[in-house]
PDB file of C-alpha atoms in Angstrom:
ATOM      1  CA  MET A   1     -10.280   5.145  18.062  1.00 51.00           C
ATOM      2  CA  GLY A   2     -11.497   7.069  21.075  1.00 43.00           C
ATOM      3  CA  ILE A   3     -14.689   9.141  21.253  1.00 36.00           C
ATOM      4  CA  GLU A   4     -16.337  11.711  23.494  1.00 36.00           C
ATOM      5  CA  ASN A   5     -17.291  11.061  27.144  1.00 33.00           C
ATOM      6  CA  ALA A   6     -14.587   8.482  27.703  1.00 29.00           C
ATOM      7  CA  HIS A   7     -15.252   7.828  31.405  1.00 28.00           C
ATOM      8  CA  HIS A   8     -18.183   5.453  31.810  1.00 29.00           C
ATOM      9  CA  SER A   9     -18.011   1.655  32.142  1.00 29.00           C
ATOM     10  CA  LYS A  10     -15.146  -0.030  33.975  1.00 27.00           C
ATOM     11  CA  VAL A  11     -12.585  -1.750  31.759  1.00 26.00           C
ATOM     12  CA  PHE A  12     -13.241  -5.280  33.034  1.00 29.00           C
ATOM     13  CA  SER A  13     -17.017  -5.036  33.486  1.00 32.00           C
ATOM     14  CA  GLY A  14     -19.939  -6.527  31.606  1.00 35.00           C
ATOM     15  CA  THR A  15     -20.492  -9.570  29.445  1.00 37.00           C
ATOM     16  CA  GLY A  16     -18.107  -8.275  26.801  1.00 41.00           C
ATOM     17  CA  PHE A  17     -15.058  -8.989  28.924  1.00 42.00           C
ATOM     18  CA  GLY A  18     -16.377 -12.467  29.684  1.00 43.00           C
ATOM     19  CA  SER A  19     -16.590 -13.126  25.959  1.00 45.00           C
ATOM     20  CA  LEU A  20     -13.071 -11.774  25.512  1.00 50.00           C
ATOM     21  CA  MET A  21     -11.776 -14.132  28.173  1.00 48.00           C
ATOM     22  CA  GLY A  22     -13.484 -16.960  26.307  1.00 49.00           C
ATOM     23  CA  LEU A  23     -11.613 -15.993  23.157  1.00 48.00           C
ATOM     24  CA  VAL A  24      -8.322 -15.853  25.076  1.00 47.00           C
ATOM     25  CA  ALA A  25      -9.053 -19.275  26.527  1.00 46.00           C
ATOM     26  CA  MET A  26      -9.544 -20.580  22.993  1.00 46.00           C
ATOM     27  CA  ALA A  27      -6.224 -19.031  21.987  1.00 43.00           C
ATOM     28  CA  LEU A  28      -4.467 -20.654  24.920  1.00 44.00           C
ATOM     29  CA  GLY A  29      -5.739 -24.009  23.709  1.00 46.00           C
ATOM     30  CA  TRP A  30      -4.679 -23.404  20.111  1.00 46.00           C
ATOM     31  CA  PRO A  31      -1.118 -24.809  19.908  1.00 43.00           C
ATOM     32  CA  VAL A  32      -2.117 -28.249  18.563  1.00 39.00           C
ATOM     33  CA  GLN A  33      -4.007 -26.779  15.628  1.00 44.00           C
ATOM     34  CA  ALA A  34      -1.301 -24.181  15.085  1.00 44.00           C
ATOM     35  CA  GLN A  35       1.091 -26.983  14.162  1.00 44.00           C
ATOM     36  CA  THR A  36      -0.686 -27.624  10.842  1.00 46.00           C
ATOM     37  CA  ASP A  37       1.894 -28.265   8.123  1.00 50.00           C
ATOM     38  CA  GLU A  38       2.513 -25.102   6.077  1.00 49.00           C
ATOM     39  CA  GLY A  39       2.591 -27.244   2.974  1.00 50.00           C
ATOM     40  CA  ASN A  40      -0.896 -28.539   3.664  1.00 57.00           C
ATOM     41  CA  SER A  41      -3.372 -27.030   1.201  1.00 80.00           C
ATOM     42  CA  PHE A  42      -5.733 -26.328   4.104  1.00 90.00           C
ATOM     43  CA  GLY A  43      -3.431 -23.639   5.496  1.00 93.00           C
ATOM     44  CA  THR A  44      -2.111 -22.797   8.954  1.00 95.00           C
ATOM     45  CA  PHE A  45      -3.794 -21.697  12.187  1.00 96.00           C
ATOM     46  CA  GLY A  46      -2.184 -19.305  14.660  1.00 96.00           C
ATOM     47  CA  ALA A  47      -3.051 -17.321  17.763  1.00 97.00           C
ATOM     48  CA  SER A  48      -1.629 -14.826  20.222  1.00 97.00           C
ATOM     49  CA  VAL A  49      -2.457 -13.304  23.602  1.00 98.00           C
ATOM     50  CA  THR A  50      -1.187  -9.895  24.765  1.00 98.00           C
ATOM     51  CA  ILE A  51      -1.375  -8.132  28.108  1.00 98.00           C
ATOM     52  CA  ALA A  52      -0.512  -4.412  28.046  1.00 98.00           C
ATOM     53  CA  SER A  53      -0.588  -1.474  30.437  1.00 98.00           C
ATOM     54  CA  ASP A  54      -2.854   0.485  28.052  1.00 98.00           C
ATOM     55  CA  TYR A  55      -4.759   0.034  24.784  1.00 97.00           C
ATOM     56  CA  MET A  56      -3.344   2.613  22.394  1.00 97.00           C
ATOM     57  CA  PHE A  57      -4.897   3.219  18.986  1.00 97.00           C
ATOM     58  CA  ARG A  58      -3.128   5.814  16.844  1.00 97.00           C
ATOM     59  CA  GLY A  59      -1.855   7.603  19.922  1.00 97.00           C
ATOM     60  CA  VAL A  60      -5.126   7.617  21.899  1.00 97.00           C
ATOM     61  CA  SER A  61      -5.956   5.420  24.894  1.00 97.00           C
ATOM     62  CA  ASN A  62      -9.027   3.290  24.184  1.00 94.00           C
ATOM     63  CA  SER A  63      -9.047   1.704  27.635  1.00 95.00           C
ATOM     64  CA  ASN A  64      -9.250   4.944  29.647  1.00 93.00           C
ATOM     65  CA  GLU A  65      -5.544   4.623  30.555  1.00 95.00           C
ATOM     66  CA  GLU A  66      -6.099   1.212  32.140  1.00 95.00           C
ATOM     67  CA  PRO A  67      -4.707  -2.263  31.284  1.00 97.00           C
ATOM     68  CA  GLN A  68      -5.557  -4.197  28.150  1.00 97.00           C
ATOM     69  CA  ILE A  69      -5.850  -7.888  27.422  1.00 97.00           C
ATOM     70  CA  GLN A  70      -6.211  -8.901  23.782  1.00 97.00           C
ATOM     71  CA  GLY A  71      -6.435 -12.115  21.820  1.00 97.00           C
ATOM     72  CA  ASP A  72      -6.090 -12.985  18.162  1.00 98.00           C
ATOM     73  CA  ILE A  73      -7.001 -16.150  16.245  1.00 98.00           C
ATOM     74  CA  ASN A  74      -6.098 -16.397  12.569  1.00 97.00           C
ATOM     75  CA  TRP A  75      -5.795 -18.690   9.573  1.00 98.00           C
ATOM     76  CA  SER A  76      -3.424 -18.191   6.656  1.00 97.00           C
ATOM     77  CA  HIS A  77      -2.909 -19.985   3.354  1.00 96.00           C
ATOM     78  CA  GLY A  78       0.202 -20.483   1.269  1.00 94.00           C
ATOM     79  CA  SER A  79      -1.417 -18.429  -1.488  1.00 96.00           C
ATOM     80  CA  GLY A  80      -1.222 -15.341   0.755  1.00 97.00           C
ATOM     81  CA  ALA A  81      -4.857 -15.239   1.849  1.00 98.00           C
ATOM     82  CA  TYR A  82      -5.638 -14.910   5.545  1.00 98.00           C
ATOM     83  CA  VAL A  83      -8.593 -14.342   7.869  1.00 98.00           C
ATOM     84  CA  GLY A  84      -8.776 -13.730  11.603  1.00 98.00           C
ATOM     85  CA  LEU A  85     -10.586 -12.456  14.668  1.00 98.00           C
ATOM     86  CA  TRP A  86      -9.036  -9.930  17.062  1.00 98.00           C
ATOM     87  CA  ALA A  87     -10.524  -8.927  20.423  1.00 98.00           C
ATOM     88  CA  THR A  88      -9.733  -6.651  23.358  1.00 97.00           C
ATOM     89  CA  ASN A  89     -11.338  -4.883  26.294  1.00 96.00           C
ATOM     90  CA  THR A  90     -12.165  -1.196  25.792  1.00 94.00           C
ATOM     91  CA  ASN A  91     -13.406   1.771  27.806  1.00 90.00           C
ATOM     92  CA  PHE A  92     -13.891   4.849  25.638  1.00 77.00           C
ATOM     93  CA  GLY A  93     -17.347   6.043  26.677  1.00 69.00           C
ATOM     94  CA  GLY A  94     -21.004   5.061  26.621  1.00 71.00           C
ATOM     95  CA  PRO A  95     -22.988   2.220  28.227  1.00 78.00           C
ATOM     96  CA  GLY A  96     -21.843  -1.282  27.337  1.00 79.00           C
ATOM     97  CA  ASN A  97     -18.591  -0.246  25.668  1.00 83.00           C
ATOM     98  CA  SER A  98     -16.340  -2.809  27.322  1.00 91.00           C
ATOM     99  CA  MET A  99     -15.253  -4.969  24.379  1.00 94.00           C
ATOM    100  CA  GLU A 100     -14.017  -4.670  20.816  1.00 96.00           C
ATOM    101  CA  LEU A 101     -14.343  -7.672  18.493  1.00 97.00           C
ATOM    102  CA  ASP A 102     -12.759  -7.289  15.045  1.00 98.00           C
ATOM    103  CA  PRO A 103     -12.936  -9.788  12.193  1.00 98.00           C
ATOM    104  CA  TYR A 104     -10.504  -9.171   9.347  1.00 98.00           C
ATOM    105  CA  ILE A 105      -9.546 -10.647   5.988  1.00 98.00           C
ATOM    106  CA  GLY A 106      -6.665  -9.933   3.644  1.00 98.00           C
ATOM    107  CA  PHE A 107      -3.979 -11.023   1.241  1.00 98.00           C
ATOM    108  CA  ALA A 108      -0.210 -10.708   1.667  1.00 98.00           C
ATOM    109  CA  GLY A 109       2.745 -11.557  -0.523  1.00 97.00           C
ATOM    110  CA  SER A 110       6.179 -10.559  -1.781  1.00 95.00           C
ATOM    111  CA  ILE A 111       7.417  -8.998  -5.011  1.00 94.00           C
ATOM    112  CA  GLY A 112      10.420 -10.689  -6.592  1.00 88.00           C
ATOM    113  CA  ASP A 113      13.713 -10.834  -4.715  1.00 88.00           C
ATOM    114  CA  ALA A 114      14.025  -7.120  -3.980  1.00 90.00           C
ATOM    115  CA  GLY A 115      12.888  -7.362  -0.365  1.00 94.00           C
ATOM    116  CA  LEU A 116       9.477  -5.905  -1.165  1.00 97.00           C
ATOM    117  CA  SER A 117       6.248  -7.229   0.342  1.00 97.00           C
ATOM    118  CA  TYR A 118       2.641  -6.097   0.566  1.00 98.00           C
ATOM    119  CA  ASP A 119      -0.467  -6.666   2.668  1.00 98.00           C
ATOM    120  CA  VAL A 120      -3.969  -5.522   1.695  1.00 98.00           C
ATOM    121  CA  GLY A 121      -7.208  -6.219   3.485  1.00 98.00           C
ATOM    122  CA  TYR A 122     -10.443  -5.299   5.216  1.00 98.00           C
ATOM    123  CA  TRP A 123     -10.822  -4.722   8.972  1.00 98.00           C
ATOM    124  CA  LEU A 124     -14.216  -4.487  10.720  1.00 98.00           C
ATOM    125  CA  TYR A 125     -14.381  -2.815  14.153  1.00 97.00           C
ATOM    126  CA  THR A 126     -17.381  -3.964  16.221  1.00 96.00           C
ATOM    127  CA  TYR A 127     -18.436  -3.252  19.803  1.00 94.00           C
ATOM    128  CA  PRO A 128     -20.753  -5.987  21.120  1.00 93.00           C
ATOM    129  CA  GLY A 129     -22.977  -4.843  23.960  1.00 84.00           C
ATOM    130  CA  SER A 130     -22.707  -1.149  23.136  1.00 88.00           C
ATOM    131  CA  GLU A 131     -25.959   0.790  23.202  1.00 88.00           C
ATOM    132  CA  SER A 132     -24.636   2.996  20.406  1.00 88.00           C
ATOM    133  CA  ASP A 133     -23.731   2.151  16.822  1.00 90.00           C
ATOM    134  CA  PHE A 134     -19.982   2.688  16.674  1.00 91.00           C
ATOM    135  CA  ASP A 135     -19.237  -0.197  14.277  1.00 94.00           C
ATOM    136  CA  TYR A 136     -17.206   0.746  11.225  1.00 96.00           C
ATOM    137  CA  SER A 137     -14.700  -0.689   8.765  1.00 98.00           C
ATOM    138  CA  GLU A 138     -11.385   0.200   7.178  1.00 98.00           C
ATOM    139  CA  LEU A 139      -9.662  -0.896   3.991  1.00 98.00           C
ATOM    140  CA  TYR A 140      -5.897  -1.040   4.380  1.00 98.00           C
ATOM    141  CA  ALA A 141      -2.735  -1.398   2.336  1.00 98.00           C
ATOM    142  CA  VAL A 142       0.742  -1.908   3.795  1.00 98.00           C
ATOM    143  CA  GLY A 143       4.007  -2.085   1.881  1.00 98.00           C
ATOM    144  CA  THR A 144       7.369  -3.131   3.328  1.00 98.00           C
ATOM    145  CA  TRP A 145      10.912  -2.895   2.007  1.00 97.00           C
ATOM    146  CA  THR A 146      13.518  -4.930   3.889  1.00 97.00           C
ATOM    147  CA  ARG A 147      17.279  -4.732   3.454  1.00 96.00           C
ATOM    148  CA  GLY A 148      19.353  -6.642   5.996  1.00 95.00           C
ATOM    149  CA  ASP A 149      18.274  -5.620   9.495  1.00 97.00           C
ATOM    150  CA  LEU A 150      16.389  -2.527   8.297  1.00 98.00           C
ATOM    151  CA  SER A 151      12.743  -2.320   7.226  1.00 98.00           C
ATOM    152  CA  ILE A 152      10.657   0.594   5.939  1.00 98.00           C
ATOM    153  CA  SER A 153       6.900   0.196   5.950  1.00 98.00           C
ATOM    154  CA  PRO A 154       4.314   2.770   4.782  1.00 98.00           C
ATOM    155  CA  SER A 155       0.604   2.060   5.282  1.00 98.00           C
ATOM    156  CA  VAL A 156      -2.772   3.645   4.573  1.00 98.00           C
ATOM    157  CA  TRP A 157      -6.165   2.947   6.202  1.00 98.00           C
ATOM    158  CA  TYR A 158      -9.453   4.260   4.746  1.00 98.00           C
ATOM    159  CA  ALA A 159     -12.770   4.318   6.644  1.00 97.00           C
ATOM    160  CA  PRO A 160     -15.860   5.278   4.577  1.00 96.00           C
ATOM    161  CA  ASN A 161     -17.832   6.091   7.780  1.00 95.00           C
ATOM    162  CA  TYR A 162     -15.406   6.669  10.670  1.00 94.00           C
ATOM    163  CA  PHE A 163     -16.598   5.256  14.005  1.00 90.00           C
ATOM    164  CA  GLY A 164     -20.164   4.458  12.987  1.00 89.00           C
ATOM    165  CA  GLU A 165     -23.496   6.173  12.629  1.00 90.00           C
ATOM    166  CA  ASP A 166     -23.710   7.430  16.231  1.00 88.00           C
ATOM    167  CA  PHE A 167     -20.431   9.352  16.215  1.00 88.00           C
ATOM    168  CA  LEU A 168     -19.102  10.863  12.994  1.00 88.00           C
ATOM    169  CA  ASP A 169     -21.857   9.665  10.685  1.00 88.00           C
ATOM    170  CA  GLY A 170     -20.953  10.213   7.052  1.00 91.00           C
ATOM    171  CA  VAL A 171     -17.395  11.387   7.831  1.00 94.00           C
ATOM    172  CA  GLU A 172     -14.602   9.606   5.970  1.00 96.00           C
ATOM    173  CA  GLY A 173     -11.358   8.805   7.767  1.00 97.00           C
ATOM    174  CA  LEU A 174      -7.942   8.347   6.194  1.00 98.00           C
ATOM    175  CA  ALA A 175      -4.900   7.391   8.281  1.00 98.00           C
ATOM    176  CA  TYR A 176      -1.443   7.021   6.814  1.00 97.00           C
ATOM    177  CA  ASP A 177       1.871   6.374   8.510  1.00 98.00           C
ATOM    178  CA  LEU A 178       5.469   5.295   8.046  1.00 98.00           C
ATOM    179  CA  THR A 179       7.271   2.771  10.257  1.00 98.00           C
ATOM    180  CA  LEU A 180      11.030   2.215  10.414  1.00 98.00           C
ATOM    181  CA  GLY A 181      12.288  -0.991  12.024  1.00 98.00           C
ATOM    182  CA  HIS A 182      15.737  -2.351  12.826  1.00 98.00           C
ATOM    183  CA  ALA A 183      16.858  -5.668  14.290  1.00 97.00           C
ATOM    184  CA  LEU A 184      19.189  -5.435  17.295  1.00 97.00           C
ATOM    185  CA  PRO A 185      21.475  -7.919  19.057  1.00 96.00           C
ATOM    186  CA  TRP A 186      20.199 -10.225  21.806  1.00 94.00           C
ATOM    187  CA  GLU A 187      16.941 -10.990  19.971  1.00 95.00           C
ATOM    188  CA  MET A 188      15.818  -7.386  20.235  1.00 98.00           C
ATOM    189  CA  GLY A 189      14.243  -5.026  17.733  1.00 98.00           C
ATOM    190  CA  ALA A 190      13.520  -1.287  17.585  1.00 98.00           C
ATOM    191  CA  SER A 191      10.961   0.619  15.553  1.00 98.00           C
ATOM    192  CA  ALA A 192       9.534   4.105  15.187  1.00 98.00           C
ATOM    193  CA  ARG A 193       6.316   5.256  13.519  1.00 98.00           C
ATOM    194  CA  ILE A 194       4.843   8.601  12.536  1.00 98.00           C
ATOM    195  CA  GLY A 195       1.400   9.015  11.047  1.00 98.00           C
ATOM    196  CA  LYS A 196      -1.578  11.278  10.547  1.00 98.00           C
ATOM    197  CA  GLN A 197      -5.269  10.620  11.064  1.00 98.00           C
ATOM    198  CA  THR A 198      -7.320  12.794   8.721  1.00 97.00           C
ATOM    199  CA  PHE A 199     -11.054  13.344   8.281  1.00 96.00           C
ATOM    200  CA  HIS A 200     -13.106  14.354   5.266  1.00 93.00           C
ATOM    201  CA  SER A 201     -16.747  15.039   4.295  1.00 90.00           C
ATOM    202  CA  GLY A 202     -17.534  17.048   7.426  1.00 85.00           C
ATOM    203  CA  GLY A 203     -14.650  16.254   9.764  1.00 85.00           C
ATOM    204  CA  ASP A 204     -12.835  19.552   9.303  1.00 85.00           C
ATOM    205  CA  GLY A 205     -10.472  20.522  12.097  1.00 90.00           C
ATOM    206  CA  LEU A 206     -10.167  17.024  13.606  1.00 95.00           C
ATOM    207  CA  ASP A 207      -6.933  15.913  11.904  1.00 97.00           C
ATOM    208  CA  TYR A 208      -4.022  15.037  14.189  1.00 98.00           C
ATOM    209  CA  LEU A 209      -0.518  13.547  14.198  1.00 98.00           C
ATOM    210  CA  TYR A 210       0.455  10.399  16.092  1.00 98.00           C
ATOM    211  CA  TYR A 211       3.854   8.841  16.666  1.00 98.00           C
ATOM    212  CA  ASP A 212       5.500   6.136  18.745  1.00 98.00           C
ATOM    213  CA  ILE A 213       8.884   4.535  19.288  1.00 98.00           C
ATOM    214  CA  GLY A 214       9.889   1.415  21.152  1.00 98.00           C
ATOM    215  CA  VAL A 215      11.819  -1.802  21.543  1.00 98.00           C
ATOM    216  CA  THR A 216      10.917  -5.488  21.791  1.00 98.00           C
ATOM    217  CA  ARG A 217      12.803  -8.514  23.053  1.00 98.00           C
ATOM    218  CA  ALA A 218      12.101 -12.190  22.526  1.00 97.00           C
ATOM    219  CA  VAL A 219      12.318 -14.277  25.696  1.00 95.00           C
ATOM    220  CA  GLY A 220      11.636 -17.906  24.949  1.00 92.00           C
ATOM    221  CA  GLU A 221       8.108 -18.160  23.594  1.00 92.00           C
ATOM    222  CA  PHE A 222       7.239 -14.638  24.777  1.00 97.00           C
ATOM    223  CA  SER A 223       7.848 -11.151  23.413  1.00 98.00           C
ATOM    224  CA  LEU A 224       8.340  -8.182  25.745  1.00 98.00           C
ATOM    225  CA  GLY A 225       7.761  -4.630  24.563  1.00 98.00           C
ATOM    226  CA  LEU A 226       8.250  -1.076  25.790  1.00 98.00           C
ATOM    227  CA  ARG A 227       6.865   1.801  23.705  1.00 98.00           C
ATOM    228  CA  TRP A 228       6.370   5.553  23.956  1.00 98.00           C
ATOM    229  CA  HIS A 229       3.171   6.943  22.342  1.00 98.00           C
ATOM    230  CA  ASN A 230       2.259  10.563  21.745  1.00 98.00           C
ATOM    231  CA  THR A 231       0.083  12.817  19.578  1.00 98.00           C
ATOM    232  CA  ASP A 232      -0.087  16.392  18.392  1.00 97.00           C
ATOM    233  CA  ASP A 233      -3.150  18.625  17.956  1.00 93.00           C
ATOM    234  CA  VAL A 234      -5.898  16.214  19.075  1.00 95.00           C
ATOM    235  CA  ASP A 235      -9.208  18.069  19.394  1.00 93.00           C
ATOM    236  CA  ALA A 236     -11.434  17.520  22.444  1.00 91.00           C
ATOM    237  CA  ALA A 237     -14.386  17.218  20.047  1.00 88.00           C
ATOM    238  CA  LEU A 238     -12.871  13.933  18.846  1.00 92.00           C
ATOM    239  CA  ILE A 239     -11.972  12.174  22.091  1.00 91.00           C
ATOM    240  CA  GLY A 240     -13.651  14.190  24.870  1.00 88.00           C
ATOM    241  CA  ASP A 241     -10.742  14.081  27.341  1.00 91.00           C
ATOM    242  CA  THR A 242      -7.510  15.161  25.662  1.00 94.00           C
ATOM    243  CA  ASP A 243      -5.535  13.542  28.506  1.00 95.00           C
ATOM    244  CA  LEU A 244      -6.204  10.254  26.685  1.00 95.00           C
ATOM    245  CA  ALA A 245      -3.869  11.481  23.917  1.00 97.00           C
ATOM    246  CA  ASP A 246      -1.026  12.581  26.199  1.00 97.00           C
ATOM    247  CA  GLY A 247       2.390  10.974  25.839  1.00 97.00           C
ATOM    248  CA  ARG A 248       2.957   7.750  27.773  1.00 98.00           C
ATOM    249  CA  PHE A 249       5.003   4.595  28.004  1.00 98.00           C
ATOM    250  CA  VAL A 250       3.200   1.302  27.435  1.00 98.00           C
ATOM    251  CA  ILE A 251       4.614  -2.087  28.359  1.00 98.00           C
ATOM    252  CA  ASN A 252       3.309  -5.383  27.005  1.00 98.00           C
ATOM    253  CA  ILE A 253       3.956  -9.091  26.949  1.00 98.00           C
ATOM    254  CA  THR A 254       2.808 -11.334  24.079  1.00 98.00           C
ATOM    255  CA  ARG A 255       2.595 -15.099  23.754  1.00 97.00           C
ATOM    256  CA  SER A 256       2.184 -16.410  20.203  1.00 94.00           C
ATOM    257  CA  PHE A 257       1.207 -19.922  19.156  1.00 90.00           C
TER     258      PHE A 257
END
């Protein structure tokens, strides 16, 4: 996301980070519930915790180039319906902006036996404790075609009011990208993505490209990742400090339950 004046609160300051740590603690205690039988009509619970060297969102650092800790708790049903809550620390400008808390809901499924699948849903970005109204939502649709070890996945994300009333009020956002993935030996995988964030209804001149490429490796119950992120033509009017959109490597470790 990223907005102007991105150098205020410390990443790990304020009550927001305490709430995030509470969510992570819940996730760490989730394994028993996560074992719910998939065949049970009630559905299945899951969770994950990630620690990363930066919080990158469409090529822009949302943690002021500092470390990120994120947690996710979700529930899914055999019908394809799912709902969850995702949280992370942030530092992109303005008093109280130290946490992002995002509920989401969606539906996913497959189409025949051709290796085609889809995922559609609604994602709400909220910033508890912020003195500004940056809350906003996106509708998304993701399609994936898989053949052997190769996958191709286009996606589109539409925001009717990008980044809330106190930033780009009334400006629509539309992001679309394409991700290529390939399984590798030794429980590794590689993927590359290229996308474009566009703005409409008053956001002229703010469009930019984003892209990233990286590898992951499963190690027991953990996943290790290394990824290069970069952008092209990011305007300072959008993120304040264009250094936040410079190319960088990000490392992460994820534990899923």
